[in-house]
Amino acid sequence: MYTITEPDSLSLSETITDVSCTGNNDGQILINIVGGTFPYSLVWSTDTAQTDTLCSNLVAGDYTLTLTDGLGCVKSKTYTVLDGVIACG
């Protein structure tokens, strides 16, 4: 008799740091991955090639993460980094 163990379903949680001042590029998105099967491949929709769970140096805007796990399961999610509420400088 064989037992097949399925991994937990792939899910994401995030911590978003909004831009500190209008026009700055100090926003960031930190992702926590739960479930799925290692290794994970992450691709962010940024101008620079960011492939880690921390996407940093962001201006205000929308950013999409496409995550693929070791079994080929794909999860995509779009996050919004807000602009600073004050003008600095």
XYZ file of N, CA and C in Angstrom:
267
model
N 0.829 -1.168 0.000
C 0.000 0.000 0.000
C 0.882 1.243 0.000
N 0.465 2.243 -0.763
C 1.213 3.488 -0.876
C 0.404 4.634 -0.287
N 1.118 5.558 0.301
C 0.491 6.772 0.804
C 1.051 7.952 0.028
N 0.167 8.717 -0.544
C 0.584 9.918 -1.278
C 0.226 11.128 -0.425
N 1.245 11.904 -0.114
C 1.041 13.101 0.691
C 1.073 14.323 -0.212
N -0.012 15.058 -0.237
C -0.059 16.286 -1.028
C 0.458 17.449 -0.194
N 1.206 18.350 -0.828
C 1.648 19.541 -0.090
C 0.456 20.453 0.184
N 0.612 21.316 1.177
C -0.417 22.328 1.431
C -0.553 23.207 0.197
N -1.754 23.744 -0.019
C -1.947 24.611 -1.179
C -1.060 25.852 -1.059
N -0.665 26.353 -2.190
C 0.242 27.495 -2.285
C -0.504 28.774 -1.926
N 0.024 29.522 -0.958
C -0.603 30.793 -0.592
C 0.466 31.822 -0.249
N 0.074 33.075 -0.338
C 0.985 34.197 -0.106
C 0.396 35.135 0.935
N 1.262 35.685 1.762
C 0.880 36.814 2.609
C 1.955 37.878 2.411
N 1.630 39.111 2.706
C 2.553 40.195 2.387
C 2.600 41.248 3.477
N 3.726 41.946 3.499
C 3.886 43.154 4.289
C 4.326 44.238 3.312
N 3.521 45.275 3.189
C 3.810 46.349 2.234
C 4.244 47.594 2.994
N 5.365 48.172 2.566
C 5.828 49.448 3.098
C 5.617 50.491 2.007
N 4.721 51.433 2.249
C 4.438 52.465 1.256
C 5.603 53.443 1.163
N 5.636 54.201 0.073
C 6.656 55.217 -0.158
C 6.560 56.263 0.955
N 7.704 56.690 1.488
C 7.706 57.607 2.636
C 7.244 59.011 2.276
N 7.683 59.515 1.137
C 7.329 60.859 0.686
C 6.989 60.802 -0.796
N 6.117 61.678 -1.221
C 5.705 61.713 -2.617
C 6.915 61.730 -3.546
N 6.953 60.792 -4.481
C 8.018 60.736 -5.470
C 9.225 59.905 -5.086
N 9.338 59.488 -3.833
C 10.489 58.656 -3.426
C 10.364 57.241 -3.985
N 11.469 56.506 -3.913
C 11.472 55.115 -4.367
C 11.910 54.186 -3.231
N 11.297 54.356 -2.065
C 11.682 53.538 -0.914
C 10.566 52.601 -0.445
N 9.616 52.345 -1.318
C 8.575 51.374 -0.992
C 9.110 49.956 -1.127
N 8.446 49.027 -0.458
C 8.857 47.631 -0.599
C 7.693 46.694 -0.309
N 7.818 45.485 -0.834
C 6.839 44.430 -0.598
C 7.613 43.198 -0.158
N 7.264 42.671 0.999
C 7.886 41.461 1.527
C 6.841 40.353 1.512
N 7.180 39.240 0.890
C 6.256 38.125 0.711
C 6.624 36.971 1.627
N 5.611 36.337 2.191
C 5.783 35.091 2.934
C 5.042 34.003 2.156
N 5.755 32.941 1.798
C 5.182 31.848 1.023
C 4.842 30.702 1.966
N 3.628 30.182 1.829
C 3.189 29.040 2.625
C 2.695 27.964 1.670
N 3.088 26.729 1.941
C 2.613 25.611 1.136
C 3.385 25.460 -0.151
N 2.821 24.682 -1.049
C 3.501 24.397 -2.298
C 4.713 23.522 -2.059
N 5.542 23.426 -3.074
C 6.729 22.579 -3.026
C 7.949 23.383 -3.431
N 8.982 23.328 -2.603
C 10.256 23.991 -2.889
C 10.926 23.285 -4.064
N 11.693 23.944 -4.922
C 12.072 25.356 -4.892
C 10.997 26.240 -5.530
N 11.026 27.501 -5.134
C 10.091 28.482 -5.664
C 10.810 29.391 -6.659
N 10.093 29.799 -7.679
C 10.601 30.778 -8.640
C 9.684 31.993 -8.569
N 10.276 33.164 -8.322
C 9.498 34.395 -8.195
C 9.889 35.367 -9.296
N 8.896 35.953 -9.938
C 9.133 36.970 -10.961
C 8.228 38.157 -10.654
N 8.847 39.322 -10.452
C 8.127 40.563 -10.181
C 7.998 41.380 -11.463
N 6.935 42.151 -11.580
C 6.710 43.022 -12.746
C 7.355 44.385 -12.522
N 8.664 44.388 -12.289
C 9.396 45.638 -12.076
C 10.352 45.862 -13.234
N 10.866 47.082 -13.326
C 11.837 47.384 -14.374
C 13.157 46.662 -14.142
N 13.475 46.401 -12.886
C 14.703 45.679 -12.563
C 14.356 44.233 -12.251
N 15.279 43.358 -12.514
C 15.044 41.928 -12.299
C 15.104 41.602 -10.810
N 13.955 41.527 -10.183
C 13.888 41.148 -8.773
C 13.241 39.768 -8.699
N 13.922 38.829 -8.064
C 13.456 37.445 -8.027
C 13.468 36.882 -6.615
N 13.320 37.750 -5.625
C 13.368 37.335 -4.226
C 12.026 37.642 -3.564
N 11.870 37.218 -2.319
C 10.630 37.496 -1.593
C 10.538 38.956 -1.161
N 11.638 39.698 -1.249
C 11.633 41.132 -0.957
C 11.809 41.896 -2.260
N 10.809 42.693 -2.598
C 10.873 43.556 -3.775
C 11.016 44.976 -3.234
N 12.150 45.627 -3.521
C 12.449 46.906 -2.873
C 12.771 48.002 -3.882
N 13.005 49.202 -3.344
C 13.297 50.400 -4.147
C 12.149 50.722 -5.099
N 10.938 50.629 -4.583
C 9.753 50.807 -5.410
C 9.190 52.215 -5.301
N 8.717 52.735 -6.422
C 7.917 53.954 -6.433
C 6.462 53.524 -6.244
N 5.583 54.473 -6.019
C 4.166 54.143 -5.868
C 3.654 53.493 -7.149
N 2.817 52.481 -6.996
C 2.245 51.816 -8.160
C 1.835 50.392 -7.851
N 1.410 49.698 -8.900
C 0.987 48.308 -8.788
C 2.102 47.387 -9.257
N 2.287 46.293 -8.532
C 3.337 45.321 -8.836
C 2.739 43.923 -8.760
N 3.002 43.131 -9.785
C 2.480 41.771 -9.830
C 3.604 40.781 -9.596
N 3.336 39.830 -8.716
C 4.258 38.731 -8.447
C 3.679 37.475 -9.077
N 4.507 36.760 -9.828
C 4.136 35.440 -10.326
C 5.059 34.444 -9.656
N 4.464 33.539 -8.897
C 5.199 32.542 -8.127
C 4.917 31.166 -8.713
N 5.979 30.417 -8.978
C 5.851 29.045 -9.459
C 6.584 28.144 -8.488
N 5.914 27.077 -8.044
C 6.591 26.172 -7.117
C 7.259 25.031 -7.880
N 7.915 24.139 -7.141
C 8.686 23.057 -7.739
C 7.874 22.061 -8.540
N 6.555 22.033 -8.354
C 5.686 21.137 -9.117
C 5.005 21.845 -10.283
N 5.334 23.126 -10.477
C 4.754 23.877 -11.584
C 3.448 24.580 -11.256
N 3.031 24.550 -9.992
C 1.828 25.287 -9.593
C 2.143 26.784 -9.610
N 1.233 27.572 -10.165
C 1.471 29.007 -10.338
C 0.440 29.803 -9.543
N 0.921 30.846 -8.881
C 0.054 31.773 -8.146
C 0.512 33.181 -8.513
N -0.413 34.027 -8.935
C -0.100 35.427 -9.244
C -0.955 36.330 -8.375
N -0.362 37.436 -7.960
C -1.099 38.401 -7.146
C -0.523 39.785 -7.407
N -1.396 40.785 -7.444
C -0.976 42.167 -7.649
C -1.084 42.926 -6.332
N -0.040 43.696 -6.039
C 0.044 44.479 -4.806
C 0.165 45.950 -5.174
N -0.325 46.825 -4.298
C -0.254 48.263 -4.531
C 0.595 48.927 -3.455
N 1.611 49.670 -3.900
C 2.423 50.505 -3.018
C 1.894 51.924 -3.191
N 1.513 52.538 -2.079
C 0.936 53.882 -2.134
C 2.013 54.953 -2.044
N 1.704 56.127 -2.594
C 2.609 57.266 -2.543
C 2.569 57.886 -1.150
N 3.655 58.541 -0.777
C 3.710 59.222 0.517
C 2.624 60.271 0.627
N 2.180 60.515 1.837
C 1.089 61.473 2.034
C 1.589 62.907 2.150
N 2.916 63.070 2.242
C 3.474 64.419 2.321
C 4.538 64.600 1.248
N 4.762 65.823 0.866
C 5.842 66.139 -0.067
C 7.083 66.441 0.758
N 8.166 65.762 0.471
C 9.416 65.975 1.209
C 10.318 66.925 0.427
N 11.204 67.560 1.153
C 12.217 68.343 0.470
C 12.070 69.789 0.588
